[in-house]
mmCIF file of C-alpha atoms and ligand atoms in Angstrom:
data_model
loop_
_atom_site.group_PDB
_atom_site.id
_atom_site.type_symbol
_atom_site.label_atom_id
_atom_site.label_comp_id
_atom_site.label_asym_id
_atom_site.label_seq_id
_atom_site.Cartn_x
_atom_site.Cartn_y
_atom_site.Cartn_z
ATOM 1 C CA GLN A 307 0.000 0.000 0.000
ATOM 2 C CA ILE A 308 1.411 3.380 -1.018
ATOM 3 C CA ILE A 309 0.664 6.419 1.149
ATOM 4 C CA LEU A 310 1.181 9.880 -0.323
ATOM 5 C CA VAL A 311 2.663 12.172 2.340
ATOM 6 C CA THR A 312 2.766 15.841 1.350
ATOM 7 C CA GLY A 313 5.357 18.146 2.885
ATOM 8 C CA ALA A 314 7.908 15.326 2.990
ATOM 9 C CA THR A 315 10.740 17.669 3.979
ATOM 10 C CA SER A 316 8.952 18.908 7.074
ATOM 11 C CA TYR A 317 9.694 18.422 10.750
ATOM 12 C CA ILE A 318 6.381 16.633 11.332
ATOM 13 C CA GLY A 319 6.134 14.987 7.902
ATOM 14 C CA THR A 320 9.481 13.263 8.456
ATOM 15 C CA HIS A 321 8.201 11.582 11.617
ATOM 16 C CA VAL A 322 4.986 10.642 9.800
ATOM 17 C CA ILE A 323 6.969 9.026 6.971
ATOM 18 C CA LYS A 324 9.140 7.187 9.475
ATOM 19 C CA ASP A 325 6.101 5.742 11.280
ATOM 20 C CA PHE A 326 4.312 4.647 8.103
ATOM 21 C CA LEU A 327 7.497 3.000 6.771
ATOM 22 C CA ALA A 328 8.004 1.222 10.103
ATOM 23 C CA LYS A 329 4.470 -0.146 9.854
ATOM 24 C CA GLY A 330 5.217 -1.635 6.445
ATOM 25 C CA TYR A 331 3.600 0.935 4.166
ATOM 26 C CA HIS A 332 5.309 2.295 1.086
ATOM 27 C CA VAL A 333 5.501 6.076 1.021
ATOM 28 C CA ARG A 334 5.410 8.579 -1.831
ATOM 29 C CA GLY A 335 6.757 11.804 -0.342
ATOM 30 C CA GLN A 336 5.664 15.026 -2.047
ATOM 31 C CA VAL A 337 8.276 17.766 -2.391
ATOM 32 C CA ARG A 338 8.367 21.046 -4.282
ATOM 33 C CA ASN A 339 11.659 20.619 -6.119
ATOM 34 C CA ASP A 340 14.754 18.475 -6.635
ATOM 35 C CA SER A 341 16.767 19.956 -3.800
ATOM 36 C CA SER A 342 13.952 19.058 -1.400
ATOM 37 C CA ALA A 343 13.886 15.544 -2.829
ATOM 38 C CA VAL A 344 17.587 15.225 -2.040
ATOM 39 C CA LYS A 345 16.892 16.265 1.562
ATOM 40 C CA VAL A 346 14.280 13.539 1.942
ATOM 41 C CA HIS A 347 16.617 10.977 0.380
ATOM 42 C CA ARG A 348 19.348 11.924 2.863
ATOM 43 C CA VAL A 349 17.024 11.222 5.811
ATOM 44 C CA PHE A 350 15.817 7.836 4.575
ATOM 45 C CA PRO A 351 18.646 6.307 2.510
ATOM 46 C CA ASP A 352 17.645 2.706 3.214
ATOM 47 C CA ALA A 353 14.003 3.168 2.289
ATOM 48 C CA VAL A 354 15.024 4.955 -0.899
ATOM 49 C CA ALA A 355 17.457 2.161 -1.762
ATOM 50 C CA SER A 356 14.832 -0.517 -1.167
ATOM 51 C CA GLY A 357 12.180 1.421 -3.099
ATOM 52 C CA THR A 358 9.760 1.684 -0.176
ATOM 53 C CA LEU A 359 10.117 5.490 -0.273
ATOM 54 C CA ARG A 360 10.020 7.568 -3.430
ATOM 55 C CA THR A 361 9.536 11.283 -3.873
ATOM 56 C CA VAL A 362 7.193 13.063 -6.240
ATOM 57 C CA SER A 363 7.493 16.697 -7.243
ATOM 58 C CA VAL A 364 4.524 19.059 -7.046
ATOM 59 C CA PRO A 365 6.055 22.527 -7.456
ATOM 60 C CA ASP A 366 2.922 24.548 -6.670
ATOM 61 C CA ILE A 367 0.234 22.873 -4.570
ATOM 62 C CA THR A 368 -2.269 25.683 -5.184
ATOM 63 C CA VAL A 369 -2.772 25.283 -8.944
ATOM 64 C CA GLU A 370 -5.636 23.351 -10.543
ATOM 65 C CA GLY A 371 -4.720 19.710 -11.043
ATOM 66 C CA ALA A 372 -1.562 20.053 -8.904
ATOM 67 C CA PHE A 373 -1.843 16.596 -7.375
ATOM 68 C CA ASP A 374 -3.471 14.730 -10.270
ATOM 69 C CA LYS A 375 -0.353 12.691 -11.039
ATOM 70 C CA ALA A 376 0.902 12.438 -7.447
ATOM 71 C CA VAL A 377 -2.222 10.598 -6.252
ATOM 72 C CA GLU A 378 -2.204 7.953 -8.985
ATOM 73 C CA GLY A 379 -2.206 4.469 -7.484
ATOM 74 C CA VAL A 380 -1.981 5.502 -3.836
ATOM 75 C CA ALA A 381 -4.051 3.795 -1.134
ATOM 76 C CA GLY A 382 -4.178 6.772 1.222
ATOM 77 C CA VAL A 383 -3.000 10.317 1.777
ATOM 78 C CA VAL A 384 -1.510 12.316 4.643
ATOM 79 C CA HIS A 385 -1.659 16.008 3.800
ATOM 80 C CA CYS A 386 0.962 17.743 5.905
ATOM 81 C CA ALA A 387 2.316 20.483 3.605
ATOM 82 C CA SER A 388 1.357 23.980 4.698
ATOM 83 C CA PRO A 389 3.406 27.045 5.541
ATOM 84 C CA PHE A 390 4.038 27.465 9.284
ATOM 85 C CA VAL A 391 5.600 30.902 9.309
ATOM 86 C CA MET A 392 4.621 33.939 11.311
ATOM 87 C CA GLN A 393 6.201 36.669 9.192
ATOM 88 C CA VAL A 394 4.916 37.059 5.664
ATOM 89 C CA GLU A 395 4.511 39.898 3.177
ATOM 90 C CA ASN A 396 1.000 39.001 2.111
ATOM 91 C CA ASN A 397 -1.299 36.929 4.337
ATOM 92 C CA GLU A 398 -3.503 35.708 1.528
ATOM 93 C CA ARG A 399 -0.790 34.753 -0.938
ATOM 94 C CA ASP A 400 1.751 33.414 1.545
ATOM 95 C CA LEU A 401 -0.427 31.679 4.170
ATOM 96 C CA LEU A 402 -4.118 31.385 3.348
ATOM 97 C CA ASP A 403 -3.809 30.296 -0.290
ATOM 98 C CA PRO A 404 -1.297 27.471 0.149
ATOM 99 C CA ALA A 405 -3.189 26.174 3.184
ATOM 100 C CA VAL A 406 -6.721 26.328 1.768
ATOM 101 C CA LYS A 407 -6.102 25.771 -1.931
ATOM 102 C CA GLY A 408 -3.515 23.092 -1.187
ATOM 103 C CA THR A 409 -6.129 21.205 0.834
ATOM 104 C CA ASN A 410 -8.788 21.583 -1.837
ATOM 105 C CA ARG A 411 -6.395 20.530 -4.597
ATOM 106 C CA ILE A 412 -5.470 17.292 -2.877
ATOM 107 C CA LEU A 413 -9.070 16.377 -2.093
ATOM 108 C CA GLU A 414 -10.142 17.156 -5.677
ATOM 109 C CA ALA A 415 -7.289 15.086 -7.094
ATOM 110 C CA VAL A 416 -8.159 12.073 -4.961
ATOM 111 C CA ALA A 417 -11.869 12.339 -5.749
ATOM 112 C CA ALA A 418 -11.170 12.550 -9.490
ATOM 113 C CA HIS A 419 -8.154 10.301 -9.980
ATOM 114 C CA ALA A 420 -7.812 7.933 -7.013
ATOM 115 C CA PRO A 421 -11.207 6.368 -6.302
ATOM 116 C CA GLN A 422 -9.431 3.549 -4.443
ATOM 117 C CA VAL A 423 -8.456 5.950 -1.608
ATOM 118 C CA LYS A 424 -10.598 5.396 1.466
ATOM 119 C CA ARG A 425 -8.828 7.667 3.865
ATOM 120 C CA ILE A 426 -7.174 11.093 4.026
ATOM 121 C CA VAL A 427 -5.505 12.395 7.178
ATOM 122 C CA ILE A 428 -4.873 16.129 7.314
ATOM 123 C CA THR A 429 -2.356 17.828 9.584
ATOM 124 C CA SER A 430 -4.490 20.584 11.003
ATOM 125 C CA SER A 431 -3.628 22.376 14.239
ATOM 126 C CA PHE A 432 -4.718 23.746 17.584
ATOM 127 C CA ALA A 433 -4.552 26.953 15.534
ATOM 128 C CA SER A 434 -7.899 25.902 14.082
ATOM 129 C CA ILE A 435 -9.337 25.338 17.578
ATOM 130 C CA VAL A 436 -8.044 28.304 19.596
ATOM 131 C CA ASP A 437 -9.720 31.712 19.624
ATOM 132 C CA PRO A 438 -6.727 34.073 19.381
ATOM 133 C CA ALA A 439 -8.835 37.038 20.519
ATOM 134 C CA GLN A 440 -9.432 35.399 23.912
ATOM 135 C CA GLY A 441 -5.744 35.354 24.857
ATOM 136 C CA ALA A 442 -4.755 33.279 27.889
ATOM 137 C CA ARG A 443 -8.394 32.599 28.827
ATOM 138 C CA PRO A 444 -7.826 31.208 32.364
ATOM 139 C CA GLY A 445 -10.450 28.685 33.448
ATOM 140 C CA TYR A 446 -11.381 27.650 29.899
ATOM 141 C CA THR A 447 -10.686 24.180 28.492
ATOM 142 C CA TYR A 448 -10.307 23.810 24.717
ATOM 143 C CA THR A 449 -11.628 20.661 23.032
ATOM 144 C CA GLU A 450 -12.322 19.485 19.476
ATOM 145 C CA GLU A 451 -15.694 21.257 19.716
ATOM 146 C CA ASP A 452 -13.985 24.658 19.577
ATOM 147 C CA TRP A 453 -13.319 26.496 16.329
ATOM 148 C CA ASN A 454 -11.120 29.511 15.783
ATOM 149 C CA PRO A 455 -13.686 32.204 14.819
ATOM 150 C CA THR A 456 -11.356 34.538 12.872
ATOM 151 C CA THR A 457 -13.089 35.832 9.744
ATOM 152 C CA TRP A 458 -11.529 35.721 6.277
ATOM 153 C CA ASP A 459 -11.413 39.521 6.101
ATOM 154 C CA ASP A 460 -9.598 39.735 9.423
ATOM 155 C CA ALA A 461 -7.228 36.972 8.341
ATOM 156 C CA VAL A 462 -6.347 38.883 5.177
ATOM 157 C CA SER A 463 -5.898 42.246 6.872
ATOM 158 C CA THR A 464 -4.373 41.395 10.261
ATOM 159 C CA GLU A 465 -0.835 42.531 10.969
ATOM 160 C CA SER A 466 -0.359 39.631 13.377
ATOM 161 C CA GLY A 467 1.410 36.753 11.668
ATOM 162 C CA ALA A 468 0.188 34.428 14.403
ATOM 163 C CA VAL A 469 -3.453 35.347 13.795
ATOM 164 C CA ALA A 470 -3.017 34.942 10.034
ATOM 165 C CA TYR A 471 -1.272 31.582 10.398
ATOM 166 C CA CYS A 472 -3.971 30.303 12.767
ATOM 167 C CA ALA A 473 -6.617 31.449 10.309
ATOM 168 C CA SER A 474 -4.880 29.608 7.466
ATOM 169 C CA LYS A 475 -5.241 26.389 9.416
ATOM 170 C CA VAL A 476 -8.899 26.840 10.357
ATOM 171 C CA PHE A 477 -9.918 27.786 6.816
ATOM 172 C CA ALA A 478 -7.986 24.814 5.433
ATOM 173 C CA GLU A 479 -9.636 22.426 7.871
ATOM 174 C CA LYS A 480 -13.084 23.871 7.241
ATOM 175 C CA ALA A 481 -12.488 23.499 3.502
ATOM 176 C CA ALA A 482 -11.821 19.798 4.018
ATOM 177 C CA TRP A 483 -14.971 19.202 6.061
ATOM 178 C CA ALA A 484 -17.046 21.209 3.570
ATOM 179 C CA PHE A 485 -15.622 19.179 0.667
ATOM 180 C CA VAL A 486 -16.581 15.886 2.278
ATOM 181 C CA LYS A 487 -20.062 17.131 3.126
ATOM 182 C CA GLU A 488 -20.782 18.504 -0.330
ATOM 183 C CA LYS A 489 -19.107 15.944 -2.567
ATOM 184 C CA GLN A 490 -19.681 12.764 -0.537
ATOM 185 C CA PRO A 491 -16.435 11.239 -1.886
ATOM 186 C CA ASN A 492 -15.257 7.628 -1.478
ATOM 187 C CA PHE A 493 -12.925 8.620 1.330
ATOM 188 C CA THR A 494 -13.291 9.754 4.932
ATOM 189 C CA VAL A 495 -11.201 12.499 6.481
ATOM 190 C CA ALA A 496 -9.511 12.755 9.863
ATOM 191 C CA THR A 497 -7.781 15.890 11.078
ATOM 192 C CA VAL A 498 -4.954 15.920 13.600
ATOM 193 C CA CYS A 499 -4.778 19.111 15.657
ATOM 194 C CA PRO A 500 -1.609 19.618 17.697
ATOM 195 C CA PRO A 501 -0.544 22.831 19.445
ATOM 196 C CA MET A 502 3.177 23.740 19.505
ATOM 197 C CA VAL A 503 5.036 20.608 18.453
ATOM 198 C CA TYR A 504 8.361 19.834 20.086
ATOM 199 C CA GLY A 505 10.559 16.740 20.202
ATOM 200 C CA PRO A 506 13.521 15.390 18.235
ATOM 201 C CA VAL A 507 14.484 16.909 14.905
ATOM 202 C CA GLU A 508 14.920 14.128 12.364
ATOM 203 C CA HIS A 509 14.476 15.970 9.078
ATOM 204 C CA ASP A 510 17.334 17.454 7.070
ATOM 205 C CA ALA A 511 17.408 20.657 9.094
ATOM 206 C CA ASP A 512 19.639 23.719 9.129
ATOM 207 C CA ILE A 513 20.385 24.991 12.640
ATOM 208 C CA LYS A 514 20.239 28.568 11.290
ATOM 209 C CA LYS A 515 16.831 28.077 9.637
ATOM 210 C CA LEU A 516 14.847 25.845 11.948
ATOM 211 C CA ASN A 517 11.122 25.304 11.550
ATOM 212 C CA THR A 518 8.996 27.624 13.672
ATOM 213 C CA SER A 519 8.208 25.368 16.644
ATOM 214 C CA VAL A 520 11.724 23.974 17.063
ATOM 215 C CA ALA A 521 13.197 27.462 16.696
ATOM 216 C CA ASP A 522 10.905 28.403 19.584
ATOM 217 C CA ILE A 523 12.996 26.082 21.799
ATOM 218 C CA TYR A 524 16.407 26.690 20.252
ATOM 219 C CA ARG A 525 16.213 30.414 21.071
ATOM 220 C CA PHE A 526 16.423 29.380 24.751
ATOM 221 C CA MET A 527 19.568 27.323 24.066
ATOM 222 C CA ASP A 528 21.692 29.611 21.915
ATOM 223 C CA GLY A 529 22.007 32.584 24.246
ATOM 224 C CA SER A 530 19.709 34.818 22.179
ATOM 225 C CA THR A 531 16.830 34.959 24.690
ATOM 226 C CA LYS A 532 17.352 36.473 28.121
ATOM 227 C CA GLU A 533 14.168 35.507 29.968
ATOM 228 C CA PRO A 534 11.432 32.913 29.465
ATOM 229 C CA GLY A 535 8.830 35.572 28.673
ATOM 230 C CA GLU A 536 5.133 35.167 28.094
ATOM 231 C CA THR A 537 4.112 31.825 26.566
ATOM 232 C CA GLY A 538 2.241 32.652 23.365
ATOM 233 C CA PHE A 539 0.679 29.199 22.838
ATOM 234 C CA PRO A 540 0.864 27.517 26.263
ATOM 235 C CA ALA A 541 0.107 23.965 25.090
ATOM 236 C CA PHE A 542 2.349 21.450 23.351
ATOM 237 C CA ALA A 543 2.542 18.016 21.748
ATOM 238 C CA ASP A 544 5.499 15.742 21.073
ATOM 239 C CA VAL A 545 6.284 15.210 17.399
ATOM 240 C CA ARG A 546 6.408 11.432 17.934
ATOM 241 C CA ASP A 547 2.869 11.489 19.337
ATOM 242 C CA VAL A 548 1.710 13.686 16.482
ATOM 243 C CA ALA A 549 3.126 11.242 13.921
ATOM 244 C CA GLU A 550 1.656 8.244 15.715
ATOM 245 C CA ALA A 551 -1.720 9.967 15.777
ATOM 246 C CA HIS A 552 -1.605 10.329 11.981
ATOM 247 C CA LEU A 553 -0.950 6.611 11.615
ATOM 248 C CA ARG A 554 -3.626 5.619 14.129
ATOM 249 C CA ALA A 555 -6.150 8.006 12.627
ATOM 250 C CA TYR A 556 -5.339 6.603 9.185
ATOM 251 C CA GLU A 557 -5.922 3.037 10.279
ATOM 252 C CA ARG A 558 -9.055 3.801 12.274
ATOM 253 C CA ALA A 559 -10.814 5.019 9.117
ATOM 254 C CA GLU A 560 -13.673 6.821 10.898
ATOM 255 C CA PRO A 561 -14.135 10.541 10.313
ATOM 256 C CA GLY A 562 -12.736 12.482 13.234
ATOM 257 C CA ARG A 563 -11.038 15.571 14.548
ATOM 258 C CA TYR A 564 -8.287 14.804 17.047
ATOM 259 C CA PHE A 565 -6.721 17.235 19.494
ATOM 260 C CA ILE A 566 -3.250 15.798 20.082
ATOM 261 C CA THR A 567 -1.671 17.417 23.106
ATOM 262 C CA SER A 568 0.280 16.558 26.225
ATOM 263 C CA GLY A 569 -1.295 19.592 27.881
ATOM 264 C CA SER A 570 -0.236 22.988 29.101
ATOM 265 C CA PHE A 571 3.265 24.300 29.625
ATOM 266 C CA GLU A 572 5.106 27.565 30.073
ATOM 267 C CA TYR A 573 8.441 28.719 28.720
ATOM 268 C CA ARG A 574 9.742 28.837 32.306
ATOM 269 C CA ASP A 575 9.174 25.038 32.459
ATOM 270 C CA VAL A 576 11.092 24.674 29.182
ATOM 271 C CA CYS A 577 14.022 26.611 30.620
ATOM 272 C CA LYS A 578 14.012 24.398 33.708
ATOM 273 C CA VAL A 579 14.272 21.255 31.582
ATOM 274 C CA LEU A 580 16.964 22.782 29.377
ATOM 275 C CA ARG A 581 19.086 23.743 32.405
ATOM 276 C CA ASP A 582 18.618 20.235 33.724
ATOM 277 C CA VAL A 583 19.648 18.403 30.562
ATOM 278 C CA LEU A 584 22.278 20.862 29.301
ATOM 279 C CA PRO A 585 24.186 21.832 32.474
ATOM 280 C CA ASP A 586 27.232 22.877 30.421
ATOM 281 C CA ARG A 587 25.362 25.756 28.872
ATOM 282 C CA ALA A 588 23.193 26.711 31.845
ATOM 283 C CA ASP A 589 24.558 30.280 31.671
ATOM 284 C CA LYS A 590 23.056 30.711 28.195
ATOM 285 C CA ILE A 591 19.630 29.410 29.226
ATOM 286 C CA PRO A 592 17.281 31.994 30.796
ATOM 287 C CA ASP A 593 16.606 31.815 34.520
ATOM 288 C CA PRO A 594 13.212 30.053 34.764
ATOM 289 C CA GLU A 595 12.202 32.288 37.659
ATOM 290 C CA ALA A 596 12.802 35.494 35.693
ATOM 291 C CA THR A 597 9.222 35.272 34.418
ATOM 292 C CA PRO A 598 6.442 34.658 36.971
ATOM 293 C CA ALA A 599 4.040 31.758 36.539
ATOM 294 C CA ALA A 600 0.844 32.659 34.658
ATOM 295 C CA GLN A 601 -2.731 31.438 34.413
ATOM 296 C CA PHE A 602 -4.082 30.262 31.067
ATOM 297 C CA TYR A 603 -6.434 27.860 29.316
ATOM 298 C CA LYS A 604 -6.322 24.089 29.606
ATOM 299 C CA THR A 605 -6.558 21.456 26.881
ATOM 300 C CA ASP A 606 -8.525 18.220 26.696
ATOM 301 C CA ASN A 607 -6.947 15.249 24.908
ATOM 302 C CA SER A 608 -9.487 12.662 26.071
ATOM 303 C CA ARG A 609 -10.965 11.956 22.629
ATOM 304 C CA SER A 610 -7.532 11.087 21.205
ATOM 305 C CA ALA A 611 -6.773 8.928 24.226
ATOM 306 C CA LYS A 612 -10.089 7.114 23.942
ATOM 307 C CA GLU A 613 -10.600 6.779 20.188
ATOM 308 C CA LEU A 614 -6.985 6.522 19.035
ATOM 309 C CA GLY A 615 -5.557 4.905 22.184
ATOM 310 C CA MET A 616 -2.965 7.660 22.413
ATOM 311 C CA THR A 617 -0.628 8.161 25.338
ATOM 312 C CA PHE A 618 1.465 11.316 25.449
ATOM 313 C CA HIS A 619 5.089 12.248 26.123
ATOM 314 C CA THR A 620 5.836 14.546 29.049
ATOM 315 C CA LEU A 621 7.290 18.038 28.657
ATOM 316 C CA HIS A 622 10.554 16.813 30.144
ATOM 317 C CA GLU A 623 10.884 14.014 27.581
ATOM 318 C CA SER A 624 9.905 16.247 24.744
ATOM 319 C CA ILE A 625 12.200 19.168 25.554
ATOM 320 C CA ARG A 626 15.090 16.880 26.504
ATOM 321 C CA ASP A 627 14.914 15.131 23.148
ATOM 322 C CA THR A 628 14.483 18.394 21.233
ATOM 323 C CA ALA A 629 17.580 19.739 22.976
ATOM 324 C CA LEU A 630 19.711 16.642 22.414
ATOM 325 C CA SER A 631 18.814 16.538 18.730
ATOM 326 C CA LEU A 632 19.674 20.241 18.373
ATOM 327 C CA VAL A 633 23.048 19.775 20.054
ATOM 328 C CA ALA A 634 23.750 16.970 17.569
ATOM 329 C CA LEU A 635 22.648 19.232 14.708
ATOM 330 C CA GLU A 636 24.968 22.016 15.945
ATOM 331 C CA GLN A 637 27.818 19.513 15.849
ATOM 332 C CA GLY A 638 26.894 18.501 12.316
ATOM 333 C CA LYS A 639 25.831 14.982 13.256
HETATM 334 P P1 NDP B 809 8.023 22.761 8.465
HETATM 335 O O1 NDP B 809 8.294 24.223 8.364
HETATM 336 O O2 NDP B 809 9.092 21.851 8.901
HETATM 337 O O3 NDP B 809 7.468 22.240 7.071
HETATM 338 C C1 NDP B 809 6.505 22.836 6.318
HETATM 339 C C2 NDP B 809 6.238 21.919 5.132
HETATM 340 O O4 NDP B 809 5.249 22.487 4.295
HETATM 341 C C3 NDP B 809 7.485 21.707 4.273
HETATM 342 O O5 NDP B 809 7.461 20.408 3.737
HETATM 343 C C4 NDP B 809 7.307 22.754 3.197
HETATM 344 O O6 NDP B 809 7.936 22.402 1.979
HETATM 345 C C5 NDP B 809 5.811 22.755 3.013
HETATM 346 N N1 NDP B 809 5.367 24.058 2.567
HETATM 347 C C6 NDP B 809 5.542 25.240 3.199
HETATM 348 N N2 NDP B 809 5.007 26.234 2.481
HETATM 349 C C7 NDP B 809 4.489 25.670 1.370
HETATM 350 C C8 NDP B 809 3.809 26.188 0.230
HETATM 351 N N3 NDP B 809 3.557 27.479 0.093
HETATM 352 N N4 NDP B 809 3.445 25.311 -0.729
HETATM 353 C C9 NDP B 809 3.723 23.997 -0.591
HETATM 354 N N5 NDP B 809 4.345 23.447 0.450
HETATM 355 C C10 NDP B 809 4.724 24.287 1.425
HETATM 356 O O7 NDP B 809 6.754 22.684 9.381
HETATM 357 P P2 NDP B 809 6.090 21.650 10.397
HETATM 358 O O8 NDP B 809 6.622 20.289 10.264
HETATM 359 O O9 NDP B 809 6.116 22.328 11.681
HETATM 360 O O10 NDP B 809 4.591 21.696 9.859
HETATM 361 C C11 NDP B 809 4.024 20.672 9.082
HETATM 362 C C12 NDP B 809 2.541 20.774 9.208
HETATM 363 O O11 NDP B 809 2.171 20.674 10.587
HETATM 364 C C13 NDP B 809 1.916 22.083 8.715
HETATM 365 O O12 NDP B 809 0.665 21.763 8.136
HETATM 366 C C14 NDP B 809 1.712 22.869 10.004
HETATM 367 O O13 NDP B 809 0.684 23.821 9.887
HETATM 368 C C15 NDP B 809 1.325 21.745 10.939
HETATM 369 N N6 NDP B 809 1.501 22.049 12.353
HETATM 370 C C16 NDP B 809 2.735 22.301 12.886
HETATM 371 C C17 NDP B 809 2.879 22.547 14.241
HETATM 372 C C18 NDP B 809 4.201 22.762 14.879
HETATM 373 O O14 NDP B 809 4.250 23.202 16.035
HETATM 374 N N7 NDP B 809 5.316 22.471 14.217
HETATM 375 C C19 NDP B 809 1.706 22.612 15.117
HETATM 376 C C20 NDP B 809 0.454 22.293 14.473
HETATM 377 C C21 NDP B 809 0.372 22.027 13.145
HETATM 378 P P3 NDP B 809 9.372 22.991 1.534
HETATM 379 O O15 NDP B 809 10.413 22.151 2.200
HETATM 380 O O16 NDP B 809 9.365 22.860 0.072
HETATM 381 O O17 NDP B 809 9.399 24.423 1.990
#
């Protein structure tokens, strides 16, 4: 069985590919160009050599028919590709379009050219659950029943990259649910919604250009950040749990929206773990006590635990393994 995984270069996509390969699936990893294909090949040399992993190029996921060839012959799809950046020139062009059109293009391609596909798993986000206007919202617990209420007009015009990014994820996820409702295709959809994702870096990463969530930890390791500061998104998931959730959601085959999270955290907790696991560079890591503890929303992962059988890594495990992988990356290993 071949699974098409879009965004094959990504931090999360790499763990997804690893899990599907380990379970015996063949993977077709979508990339945008040849240099990205080379990155994927470097991460999985054995699977490439044995032919269980191949890459397919889709240079622009927003154009009509983008995925028509990529979906040919696949048994299932994991759609992970989407920009996770907070600073863009144009919200619509750089965030909303690739997220929403990319999602529509893949669903259209499967419906038209891959009738054998029964299941599509989409990497959505807590960004599509959280209401950014409510801020820390102490006393509130977010669940899969919550939807980010940002309007399209606000998403296009906001000067906050975080608000625009979150909107890109909710509009993409809503597009998927609307597609299934209107077109009644052969496949069911599941969406996986993690908050900030931490845990070991296994993709072909550049320490100077880390993906957004890992960079959020590295800035506490490299001496560039002086205090923990306010925690923008005080909930996290481990990348290994996020990948496992994609696989479990794929195999479960029921429609579903899954909030994948280990729960709340604060940057001061991150700094504590970093000082604990990297004693040699404790002087570069902010003093955890420099920022007082805060009150903020809680998260509910009970549906994922019950329906997918998920268990979740702790913050200590997640930050420790992020840190150790980043030290290895610094050393060029
Ligand atoms: P990365 O930055 O590591 O990867 C992003 C991926 O999306 C890359 O494969 C990239 O391809 C592709 N991509 C980016 N922009 C475009 C575009 N305009 N057109 C086509 N492909 C594009 O991010 P993550 O691994 O963190 O994110 C992967 C997915 O997980 C995204 O959908 C993101 O929204 C979601 N997510 C991430 C969270 C996190 O904390 N990391 C939390 C919740 C959800 P290329 O290499 O060619 O640039």
